[in-house]
XYZ file of C-alpha atoms in Angstrom:
768
model
C 97.798 103.410 57.067
C 96.631 101.154 54.272
C 92.896 101.586 55.282
C 93.515 104.897 55.918
C 94.733 105.467 51.637
C 91.607 103.453 50.540
C 88.946 105.494 52.558
C 90.965 108.775 50.685
C 90.905 107.600 47.392
C 87.162 106.271 47.619
C 86.717 109.540 48.419
C 88.580 110.604 44.590
C 87.179 108.019 42.661
C 83.693 109.136 43.567
C 84.955 112.877 41.923
C 86.378 111.134 38.745
C 83.678 108.829 38.001
C 82.581 111.684 35.177
C 86.179 110.340 33.908
C 85.859 106.996 33.364
C 83.636 105.294 31.390
C 83.251 102.458 33.111
C 82.509 101.424 37.143
C 85.316 101.423 39.324
C 85.534 97.661 40.265
C 85.976 96.787 36.569
C 88.719 99.570 34.711
C 90.030 97.816 31.722
C 91.628 98.813 28.749
C 91.500 97.674 25.381
C 95.317 99.029 24.576
C 96.228 96.823 27.880
C 95.489 93.751 26.287
C 98.573 91.357 27.221
C 100.595 94.127 28.038
C 103.342 93.409 30.314
C 101.667 96.454 32.995
C 98.385 95.102 32.224
C 97.770 94.424 36.037
C 99.226 97.313 37.938
C 97.423 99.949 35.385
C 94.498 98.696 35.527
C 94.616 98.072 39.414
C 95.617 101.666 39.800
C 93.366 102.746 37.942
C 90.624 100.917 39.053
C 91.637 102.990 42.736
C 91.334 106.104 40.539
C 95.065 106.944 40.814
C 95.621 106.961 37.096
C 94.083 107.420 34.753
C 93.166 107.385 30.639
C 93.518 108.995 27.591
C 90.137 108.225 26.957
C 87.702 106.443 27.889
C 88.673 102.948 26.484
C 92.043 103.829 26.531
C 95.303 104.107 28.699
C 98.410 104.562 26.259
C 100.555 103.168 28.213
C 103.398 103.273 25.418
C 103.150 107.484 24.713
C 106.151 108.881 27.353
C 105.519 110.840 29.988
C 105.347 114.291 29.850
C 107.453 116.387 33.105
C 103.801 117.708 34.339
C 101.913 113.749 33.945
C 105.006 112.122 36.156
C 104.036 115.477 38.916
C 100.758 114.404 38.692
C 101.280 110.740 38.786
C 103.230 111.182 42.235
C 101.148 113.444 44.201
C 98.282 110.361 43.801
C 101.718 108.302 46.506
C 101.300 111.021 48.929
C 98.056 109.767 50.372
C 96.210 112.907 50.216
C 92.607 112.775 50.636
C 90.494 114.372 48.438
C 88.812 116.628 51.435
C 92.621 117.971 52.016
C 93.473 117.769 48.331
C 90.999 120.343 48.027
C 91.608 122.698 50.589
C 95.085 122.779 49.266
C 94.457 123.852 46.056
C 92.036 126.542 47.294
C 94.902 127.585 49.089
C 97.478 127.201 46.871
C 95.004 128.599 43.428
C 96.054 132.356 43.196
C 99.334 131.911 43.186
C 99.957 128.681 40.870
C 97.890 130.963 38.016
C 101.136 133.202 37.990
C 103.326 129.586 38.605
C 101.328 127.012 35.944
C 101.246 128.035 31.966
C 97.631 128.717 31.472
C 97.092 125.881 29.070
C 97.504 123.712 32.133
C 96.248 125.064 35.220
C 92.876 124.202 34.577
C 93.657 120.687 35.136
C 96.293 120.120 36.414
C 96.175 122.949 38.902
C 94.821 120.835 41.875
C 97.500 117.694 41.383
C 100.212 120.344 41.232
C 98.967 122.283 43.891
C 99.337 119.034 46.638
C 103.338 118.432 44.905
C 103.647 121.644 45.922
C 102.313 121.183 49.602
C 103.876 117.580 50.322
C 106.736 119.123 48.698
C 107.657 116.429 45.299
C 108.608 120.821 44.391
C 109.127 123.759 45.270
C 107.579 127.008 44.199
C 111.467 127.984 42.511
C 111.377 124.583 40.403
C 107.934 124.673 39.221
C 108.294 128.611 37.789
C 111.902 127.548 36.825
C 110.498 124.423 34.476
C 106.978 126.462 33.556
C 109.202 129.943 32.243
C 111.753 127.105 30.198
C 108.850 125.003 29.075
C 109.805 121.399 30.492
C 106.043 120.396 32.159
C 105.534 119.934 28.116
C 108.577 118.042 27.894
C 109.433 114.098 28.535
C 110.769 113.928 32.384
C 113.931 111.753 32.297
C 114.369 108.582 34.082
C 117.052 109.749 36.890
C 114.698 113.562 37.254
C 111.678 111.183 37.948
C 113.229 109.151 40.937
C 113.370 112.536 42.696
C 110.453 113.521 42.403
C 109.182 110.179 43.410
C 111.567 109.319 46.505
C 109.902 112.832 47.456
C 106.177 112.269 47.566
C 107.197 109.011 49.746
C 108.358 111.632 52.162
C 112.206 109.701 51.777
C 114.064 112.642 50.449
C 114.907 113.296 54.072
C 116.500 109.628 54.353
C 118.459 110.298 50.507
C 119.808 113.645 51.858
C 121.122 111.798 54.560
C 123.043 108.860 52.868
C 127.023 108.788 52.866
C 127.220 105.623 51.002
C 125.045 104.801 48.123
C 126.814 102.453 45.390
C 124.117 100.843 42.878
C 125.281 97.734 40.362
C 123.696 99.140 37.252
C 125.966 98.826 34.167
C 125.332 102.891 33.685
C 125.638 103.722 37.351
C 128.419 106.194 36.520
C 125.851 108.237 34.175
C 123.212 108.780 36.595
C 123.698 112.732 37.516
C 126.031 113.054 40.781
C 123.378 114.874 42.715
C 120.433 112.335 41.115
C 122.422 109.209 43.147
C 120.840 109.243 46.347
C 117.255 109.055 44.791
C 118.278 106.619 42.166
C 119.696 104.164 44.905
C 116.735 104.280 47.656
C 114.124 103.285 44.997
C 116.343 100.946 43.778
C 116.669 98.969 47.320
C 113.508 99.193 47.717
C 112.702 97.148 44.313
C 110.748 100.302 43.091
C 112.790 100.669 40.545
C 115.158 98.184 38.037
C 117.440 97.846 35.171
C 116.159 96.822 32.175
C 117.779 92.845 30.395
C 120.866 94.304 30.229
C 121.144 96.140 33.841
C 120.642 99.392 32.551
C 119.078 102.437 34.377
C 119.262 104.625 31.682
C 118.888 107.401 33.854
C 118.389 110.490 30.492
C 116.479 108.191 29.004
C 112.294 109.027 29.045
C 109.746 106.753 30.484
C 106.727 105.560 29.261
C 102.937 105.580 31.258
C 103.360 102.216 31.565
C 106.795 101.794 32.849
C 105.530 105.106 35.223
C 101.923 103.329 36.113
C 104.025 100.500 37.616
C 106.925 102.693 38.971
C 103.841 103.937 40.804
C 101.929 100.888 41.868
C 105.447 99.650 43.370
C 105.975 103.471 45.491
C 102.311 102.943 46.747
C 102.617 99.343 48.309
C 105.716 99.567 49.890
C 104.088 103.382 51.356
C 101.486 101.005 52.692
C 103.781 98.172 53.984
C 105.761 100.313 55.685
C 102.901 103.300 57.172
C 104.575 106.354 54.552
C 101.377 109.351 54.014
C 102.325 112.879 53.741
C 101.943 114.417 57.080
C 100.543 118.185 56.701
C 101.296 121.213 59.780
C 98.163 122.879 57.628
C 96.086 120.078 57.740
C 95.986 118.742 61.193
C 94.648 119.845 64.536
C 95.651 117.259 66.770
C 98.222 118.137 70.088
C 101.621 117.746 70.129
C 105.246 118.298 72.065
C 108.861 118.212 71.024
C 111.822 117.948 72.595
C 114.815 115.746 72.926
C 114.837 112.255 74.531
C 116.553 112.834 77.795
C 115.506 109.089 78.865
C 113.840 105.893 78.160
C 112.089 104.006 80.494
C 109.111 100.988 80.321
C 106.111 101.233 82.137
C 103.327 98.609 83.420
C 101.291 97.189 80.279
C 103.309 97.913 77.702
C 103.748 101.589 78.812
C 107.145 103.704 77.571
C 107.916 106.878 79.778
C 109.609 109.324 77.612
C 111.213 112.473 79.218
C 111.753 115.393 76.069
C 114.317 118.930 77.163
C 113.448 121.350 75.265
C 116.187 124.550 75.016
C 113.004 126.918 74.656
C 110.044 124.856 77.837
C 111.559 122.494 79.109
C 111.663 119.212 80.727
C 108.532 116.801 79.939
C 107.007 113.539 80.665
C 104.947 112.125 78.269
C 103.214 108.112 79.018
C 103.665 106.048 75.303
C 100.484 103.058 75.120
C 101.225 99.912 74.156
C 99.368 100.810 70.777
C 102.097 104.624 69.650
C 103.398 104.299 66.398
C 106.804 105.271 65.983
C 108.480 106.642 62.870
C 111.382 106.773 62.126
C 112.563 108.197 58.779
C 109.588 108.389 58.305
C 108.334 104.798 58.028
C 106.633 102.882 61.421
C 108.832 101.274 63.427
C 108.597 100.535 67.014
C 109.513 101.662 70.278
C 112.781 100.154 70.871
C 113.862 103.144 67.996
C 113.797 106.174 71.351
C 116.969 106.822 71.536
C 118.619 108.867 74.116
C 119.929 112.308 71.464
C 117.349 112.268 69.124
C 114.258 114.313 68.376
C 110.726 113.673 68.788
C 107.130 114.871 68.650
C 104.834 113.207 70.109
C 101.296 114.031 68.187
C 98.286 113.567 71.159
C 94.355 112.518 70.872
C 91.412 114.660 71.789
C 91.654 113.344 75.160
C 96.074 114.134 74.974
C 96.928 110.133 74.665
C 100.052 110.193 72.867
C 99.150 108.590 69.056
C 102.471 108.582 67.179
C 106.158 109.534 67.941
C 107.911 111.165 65.169
C 111.772 111.425 64.933
C 113.556 113.151 63.714
C 117.371 112.388 64.301
C 119.962 114.768 66.231
C 119.317 118.678 65.584
C 121.964 120.903 64.032
C 122.109 124.535 65.487
C 122.118 127.913 63.636
C 122.920 130.952 64.971
C 122.829 133.712 62.623
C 120.736 136.954 61.925
C 117.517 137.105 60.164
C 117.071 138.802 57.380
C 113.742 138.085 56.329
C 111.494 136.597 58.667
C 107.847 135.512 58.171
C 105.033 133.418 59.658
C 106.418 130.346 57.807
C 109.628 131.279 56.867
C 112.415 132.499 58.423
C 115.722 132.873 55.650
C 118.976 133.965 58.086
C 123.124 134.600 57.327
C 124.770 131.817 59.412
C 128.622 132.994 58.968
C 128.598 134.345 56.004
C 126.007 131.646 53.903
C 122.560 132.248 53.690
C 120.076 129.602 55.251
C 116.458 129.396 53.903
C 114.182 126.951 56.209
C 110.497 126.900 56.541
C 108.861 127.062 59.935
C 105.163 125.460 60.248
C 102.674 124.284 63.542
C 105.472 122.248 64.534
C 107.700 124.928 64.899
C 108.678 125.951 68.950
C 109.354 130.064 69.131
C 110.080 131.783 71.750
C 110.704 135.433 71.115
C 112.405 137.183 74.127
C 110.593 135.453 76.844
C 107.380 134.435 75.743
C 107.181 130.852 74.586
C 104.946 129.872 71.649
C 104.205 129.023 68.112
C 104.144 130.623 64.782
C 101.546 133.204 65.943
C 104.484 135.009 68.417
C 106.201 135.703 64.663
C 105.806 139.565 63.657
C 106.973 140.048 60.453
C 107.931 144.048 61.255
C 109.510 143.351 64.151
C 113.256 144.329 62.572
C 115.048 140.344 65.387
C 118.855 141.249 65.685
C 119.799 136.897 65.653
C 118.256 133.824 65.476
C 119.502 130.562 67.215
C 117.578 127.744 65.403
C 117.787 124.120 65.524
C 116.321 121.586 62.674
C 116.214 117.325 63.168
C 117.695 115.198 60.737
C 114.597 115.361 58.131
C 115.138 119.214 57.669
C 112.597 120.309 60.119
C 112.792 123.696 61.711
C 111.354 122.477 65.269
C 112.748 124.956 67.418
C 112.969 129.202 66.799
C 114.428 131.658 69.544
C 114.233 135.516 68.064
C 115.979 137.889 69.997
C 115.796 141.685 69.669
C 113.159 143.743 67.753
C 109.798 144.117 68.351
C 106.262 143.854 69.132
C 102.803 146.015 68.131
C 100.718 146.870 70.997
C 98.218 149.716 70.542
C 95.638 151.338 72.718
C 94.515 154.882 73.496
C 96.447 156.567 75.388
C 95.218 157.733 78.994
C 98.031 158.774 80.479
C 101.589 161.072 79.762
C 104.566 162.169 82.296
C 107.621 163.341 82.565
C 110.777 160.832 83.544
C 113.781 161.716 84.114
C 115.129 159.604 80.459
C 111.849 160.267 78.898
C 108.090 160.128 78.708
C 106.162 157.208 81.332
C 103.255 155.949 78.944
C 99.921 154.756 79.603
C 97.800 152.790 77.366
C 94.082 150.662 77.596
C 94.776 148.673 75.117
C 90.750 147.611 73.213
C 90.634 144.286 75.447
C 91.059 146.811 78.201
C 93.952 145.422 79.741
C 95.970 149.007 80.922
C 99.757 148.860 80.205
C 102.534 151.232 81.441
C 105.617 152.019 79.569
C 108.940 153.807 78.887
C 109.547 156.411 76.301
C 113.070 156.938 75.536
C 114.343 159.745 75.068
C 115.284 159.816 71.609
C 112.453 156.645 70.524
C 110.643 157.936 67.202
C 107.495 159.492 68.092
C 104.869 160.449 64.844
C 101.802 162.056 64.832
C 99.983 161.317 62.034
C 102.816 160.370 59.929
C 104.585 163.145 60.645
C 107.812 163.307 63.239
C 106.293 165.174 66.312
C 105.897 165.597 70.584
C 103.855 163.883 72.640
C 102.895 166.125 74.748
C 99.230 165.209 77.152
C 97.106 166.953 74.667
C 97.440 163.435 73.366
C 95.335 161.454 76.434
C 92.873 159.792 74.674
C 94.242 159.775 70.967
C 94.851 156.228 69.773
C 98.640 155.178 69.988
C 100.431 152.335 68.154
C 103.109 150.916 69.650
C 106.497 149.636 68.864
C 107.539 146.859 71.940
C 111.343 146.124 72.546
C 111.471 142.593 73.319
C 114.108 142.645 75.625
C 113.077 145.632 77.913
C 109.942 144.778 79.154
C 107.989 148.355 78.920
C 110.429 149.839 76.196
C 108.870 151.530 73.042
C 110.707 151.796 70.483
C 108.142 153.628 68.516
C 105.945 155.117 68.358
C 103.089 156.113 66.348
C 99.853 158.642 67.077
C 96.536 159.063 65.116
C 94.738 162.813 66.103
C 92.297 162.324 63.574
C 90.512 159.274 64.054
C 88.286 158.979 67.137
C 88.061 156.437 69.751
C 85.742 156.283 72.450
C 85.963 153.761 75.452
C 83.721 152.428 78.293
C 81.424 149.964 79.574
C 77.973 148.726 77.123
C 75.169 150.523 79.616
C 72.921 149.417 76.500
C 72.326 148.644 72.952
C 69.542 149.183 70.170
C 69.309 146.310 67.155
C 66.563 145.312 64.648
C 65.556 149.140 63.756
C 66.597 151.530 60.941
C 68.517 153.231 62.765
C 70.356 150.798 66.004
C 72.639 152.412 68.780
C 74.782 152.216 72.136
C 74.921 153.450 74.839
C 78.315 153.387 76.721
C 78.682 154.452 79.967
C 82.791 156.509 80.249
C 84.277 154.310 83.110
C 85.965 156.945 84.925
C 83.353 159.888 84.504
C 80.111 157.553 85.093
C 78.606 159.951 82.402
C 76.730 158.390 80.155
C 76.414 158.794 75.994
C 74.804 156.951 73.176
C 76.315 156.632 69.636
C 74.309 156.091 66.394
C 75.899 152.545 64.649
C 76.716 152.529 60.944
C 74.476 150.049 59.249
C 78.163 148.774 57.851
C 79.435 148.880 61.539
C 82.276 146.068 61.863
C 81.006 143.777 66.121
C 83.413 142.183 67.365
C 83.807 140.451 70.908
C 86.789 138.859 71.873
C 88.294 139.396 69.141
C 85.915 137.441 66.885
C 83.293 139.132 64.469
C 79.262 138.860 65.685
C 76.116 140.248 65.068
C 74.874 143.694 67.071
C 72.709 141.295 68.922
C 75.149 138.781 70.172
C 76.805 141.787 71.442
C 76.564 141.633 76.116
C 75.611 144.254 78.432
C 78.452 145.423 80.521
C 81.238 144.544 78.371
C 84.242 146.436 78.173
C 83.923 148.150 74.882
C 85.583 150.420 72.285
C 83.714 152.469 69.686
C 85.759 153.624 66.457
C 83.526 157.051 65.703
C 83.488 158.310 62.084
C 80.576 160.676 61.210
C 78.879 160.566 64.589
C 78.739 156.907 63.981
C 79.879 154.087 65.520
C 82.008 152.167 61.952
C 83.694 149.955 64.572
C 82.219 148.309 67.706
C 85.333 146.238 69.826
C 84.347 144.487 72.762
C 85.620 142.377 75.079
C 84.295 140.207 78.675
C 84.190 142.981 81.241
C 85.553 140.583 83.928
C 89.065 138.635 83.099
C 91.617 137.127 84.819
C 95.455 135.957 84.071
C 97.181 133.367 85.697
C 100.867 133.479 86.510
C 103.507 133.923 88.779
C 104.512 137.387 90.459
C 107.692 138.360 89.159
C 107.813 141.460 90.393
C 106.399 144.235 92.767
C 107.132 147.723 92.382
C 105.868 150.082 94.982
C 105.769 153.372 93.851
C 102.637 156.083 92.347
C 101.333 153.961 91.193
C 102.355 150.128 92.231
C 103.741 147.788 89.496
C 102.669 144.130 89.931
C 104.880 141.974 87.057
C 103.227 138.323 86.913
C 105.070 135.904 84.807
C 102.594 133.906 82.669
C 102.798 129.768 81.433
C 103.915 131.037 78.361
C 106.795 132.944 79.900
C 105.335 136.842 79.452
C 104.819 139.296 81.588
C 101.980 141.507 82.540
C 101.985 144.099 84.142
C 99.496 145.628 86.111
C 98.781 148.492 88.543
C 97.778 149.216 91.686
C 96.494 151.560 93.730
C 97.761 151.635 97.286
C 94.949 154.348 98.099
C 93.077 151.715 96.592
C 93.724 147.924 96.771
C 92.467 145.612 95.493
C 90.418 142.602 98.170
C 94.033 139.930 98.254
C 94.293 136.318 99.628
C 96.789 133.938 101.144
C 96.411 131.459 101.079
C 92.710 131.441 101.060
C 93.137 134.272 103.666
C 91.738 137.256 103.285
C 95.367 139.450 103.355
C 97.613 142.400 102.693
C 99.725 144.043 99.531
C 102.665 144.006 101.970
C 102.268 140.227 102.716
C 102.857 139.333 98.959
C 105.987 137.605 97.363
C 107.927 137.357 94.647
C 107.478 133.610 93.655
C 104.135 133.085 94.607
C 101.313 131.373 92.530
C 98.916 134.417 92.147
C 95.817 134.685 89.788
C 94.449 138.577 88.885
C 90.743 139.940 88.202
C 90.381 142.537 86.250
C 87.209 144.641 86.002
C 87.115 147.616 83.619
C 90.584 148.068 83.650
C 90.714 147.546 86.853
C 92.363 145.191 89.595
C 89.302 144.031 91.767
C 91.457 141.001 93.368
C 94.537 138.911 93.529
C 94.333 135.209 95.022
C 98.352 134.183 95.734
C 99.935 130.645 96.762
C 103.092 131.072 98.300
C 105.925 128.878 97.116
C 107.774 126.264 99.383
C 111.241 127.095 100.274
C 113.657 124.555 97.966
C 117.371 126.048 98.946
C 118.309 126.401 103.083
C 121.366 127.594 104.125
C 123.351 130.164 105.462
C 124.911 133.655 104.641
C 128.510 133.374 104.042
C 129.336 136.527 101.910
C 127.179 138.754 100.692
C 128.851 140.928 97.280
C 127.090 144.677 96.225
C 127.190 145.518 93.146
C 125.550 147.333 90.081
C 123.376 144.827 88.935
C 122.067 143.803 92.540
C 123.848 141.510 95.515
C 125.945 138.379 95.349
C 125.496 135.839 98.258
C 127.276 132.783 98.889
C 125.283 130.471 100.880
C 126.658 127.146 102.991
C 123.870 125.134 102.889
C 122.230 122.156 104.518
C 124.192 119.457 103.605
C 127.361 120.937 103.612
C 127.786 122.517 100.092
C 127.932 125.499 98.959
C 126.894 127.644 96.538
C 126.903 131.595 94.676
C 123.476 133.090 93.819
C 122.868 136.826 92.700
C 119.793 138.062 93.531
C 118.641 141.057 91.365
C 116.692 143.949 92.485
C 112.577 143.743 93.134
C 112.970 139.490 94.102
C 111.152 139.265 97.383
C 113.224 138.961 100.533
C 111.147 139.184 104.006
C 111.937 137.645 107.938
C 108.247 137.188 109.694
C 106.493 136.999 106.669
C 107.173 140.896 105.885
C 109.225 142.316 103.976
C 112.972 143.294 104.004
C 115.754 145.473 102.604
C 117.996 142.705 99.940
C 120.358 145.208 100.652
C 120.053 144.475 104.486
C 121.291 140.809 103.905
C 124.143 139.707 105.657
C 127.098 137.083 107.410
C 125.350 134.594 109.168
C 121.634 134.890 107.963
C 120.225 131.776 107.804
C 117.249 131.440 105.097
C 115.428 129.698 102.706
C 115.238 130.761 99.469
C 113.177 129.709 96.246
C 115.567 129.424 93.551
C 114.150 128.486 89.594
C 116.908 127.044 87.540
C 119.961 129.871 88.049
C 117.351 132.978 89.727
C 116.286 133.480 92.710
C 112.468 133.759 93.621
C 112.079 134.755 96.819
C 114.309 134.789 100.142
C 112.727 134.243 103.560
C 115.049 134.721 106.799
C 114.554 132.552 109.359
C 117.315 134.389 112.045
C 119.331 136.722 111.379
C 122.344 138.771 112.976
C 121.170 142.092 114.880
C 122.036 145.769 114.421
C 121.063 149.071 115.658
C 119.682 151.769 113.197
C 116.906 154.293 112.078
C 115.086 154.291 109.020
C 113.455 157.106 106.752
C 110.566 156.516 104.106
C 107.151 156.882 103.033
C 104.365 154.639 103.787
C 103.204 152.373 101.471
C 101.096 150.295 103.477
C 100.011 150.976 106.817
C 98.428 147.532 108.083
C 96.695 148.043 111.143
C 95.629 144.457 111.618
C 99.482 143.469 111.607
C 100.862 145.716 113.251
C 103.343 146.120 110.907
C 104.496 149.354 107.998
C 105.285 149.216 104.479
C 108.359 151.628 103.555
C 109.421 152.864 100.624
C 113.576 154.200 102.079
C 115.091 157.030 100.971
C 117.354 154.864 98.419
C 114.669 153.167 96.845
C 113.942 149.972 98.925
C 110.731 148.969 100.220
C 110.597 146.666 103.564
C 108.011 146.176 106.230
C 109.267 146.938 109.301
C 107.659 145.961 112.887
C 105.615 149.003 114.730
C 103.935 146.577 117.730
C 105.275 147.870 120.401
C 106.656 151.525 118.826
C 105.095 154.909 120.418
C 103.929 156.977 117.388
C 104.331 160.754 117.407
C 104.091 164.160 115.146
C 106.168 166.068 114.737
C 105.437 169.058 116.680
C 105.263 166.071 119.416
C 101.556 165.779 119.004
C 100.070 162.000 119.382
C 99.709 159.757 115.956
C 98.128 157.052 115.710
C 99.567 154.543 113.444
C 95.427 153.653 111.813
C 95.812 157.010 110.340
C 98.698 157.053 108.947
C 97.958 156.589 104.799
C 100.673 156.213 101.531
C 103.589 158.679 101.163
C 102.852 160.197 104.601
C 106.663 160.571 105.670
C 108.514 159.641 108.809
C 111.340 158.925 110.970
C 111.597 154.910 112.376
C 114.244 154.490 115.459
C 115.118 151.071 116.769
C 116.565 148.034 116.262
C 117.094 145.222 113.064
C 116.082 142.174 114.380
C 118.446 140.116 111.734
C 117.076 142.272 108.352
C 113.864 142.823 110.107
C 113.601 146.301 111.180
C 111.897 146.086 115.147
C 110.486 150.386 115.647
C 110.010 151.280 119.447
C 109.548 155.003 117.611
C 107.974 156.049 115.212
C 107.778 159.859 114.016
C 105.565 161.393 111.433
C 107.043 164.078 109.717
């Protein structure tokens, strides 16, 4: 770590040579001859960490102002010159409002480092600037707090419960600052005077500050301490509470981490891994079950370091303010503010990711925060509220509870939403009513985080003109550039002029026009007859995940749960189904099951291919009891190992027998089942052997599978099942002959036959 710091300081020295009159290897000051701090001052000056008051003098006995002390502290952090420049740029505008004008030119860069590394907060800097204390002498006890923060040891100071000191004037040290003084004294960075006094309210000289600074830097180098800056790092990481630690071969340590958001993960730690406890280098012996750990990974995915965060503390509250970098919440009547960074795992609704998921406009109703002993927000779970979505309205239909909308986003994905009766609707900013006349208009949506596809509000823009289609051709490097779109619905082509100042984007990134791809899906914003926005995406996209549910109807909705636990829906037209594969072989939609692994390929808004792989059953047994209530079905199962378990099975879960769909509500005691269970959720059920009973069915044809001799039906109660019609006779209501191959989606039929377990075997099919 020392090499890292010296490399960073070398860059700093190069930037500061104009301020020194001597080469960096031989800095000396005329007023330091025979001074007790000569060695420390001139060493730090050589490293570019401290500067003189002139080219030849250091002024060792001059009192340190608070501003000067803070700048000295910033140089202990080990921040590189490159990062320092970036930090200064990022904080520049805010510092112009915080720092006195006369200080900004020479103090802004290092004051930015102070803010970024936590040496002081915005509030503290503003208070100091407003009171004028930045230009006043700093007390020794106050300097102790800033120096401990610079050394990244404040969490350790805050966690101390005992910090007795033997200074003669220890009782004079402010209670709140005693832990900071204690740490510096314990680590040999501050000492008492000849009378063993700390003199907490006394000022300190530049020489004293330099000596303390060198001791602090030497201690940090020895313990491997440096300021880790989340916003200026890019490496991957995984985090969680340590559930198990075991030794592998060749010095490898096997670490099992559990996160209440992302589940359980195992990480192999090589013998060379650096382990940090209290921000100081430790060993793998510090890895204890129950502690939070963040593992930093290199570009190859190998663990480079582990940062321990102690035991997590959980706070449940109501958010009063949420941004991408901070949350303020009310917890049992008190207000708590927590910073969010890229090392914070975030869950919004059912989606897990990072701070990019946070929508400040969402209006979240509750938050669960887990904070480690370092004060870092490790996990943040936000519930309630809404998320933003938008696109071109392509369909509006009235339903019993409101309206059903279809919206095509700019990336070509088509989503269906429910607009409940009473939800807010504005047309060009004025309260209004959504009608089919708004098809083709741009809509901004607020979608519930808790109810898939349900809208809280919709804003319609009827003024701005948008057009969607595929790029047929375009011209560039002309006086007037043009783009020709092929309308996906009609196939007609239209050419538009491109405004010289138009924004051109591909897959979310700004590009030049000549980089636009032919056949890409594109949305144009038209103003005065010219395209002022050309927003394009690949013509073909794929989504990987697990089939969450299949809701049959017009259209049929396929819901896929992705790796991030978000649910994406796709519309399927049963009269023009995509190509379907199951286990690499051609299949049909009636063979799909919730729980199947799936890759969905979409081209120009239309699902073209479904490639599925079924999951293997992980629970088998015999049903002993079936209870039906408003939430679905609860089944009690005697498992093959002799134990019993109870499972709640929600509507939409695939239930099959002999590979064909049967009704969830036809499950009966004594049915033998093989189930895919994830956590407490039943993903799918296969009836391996069941009881028999006679019956007849009436419903609507969804899929007539002539190859497998089956009919997938939606019964009058909404249940979907697949009937075996391989031995059935087909007749029409008038007695005429009917053929399976002639039945199509939407035909009404009545089936006569019997159940074999939960599977219906028809002997007669009557087309109504």
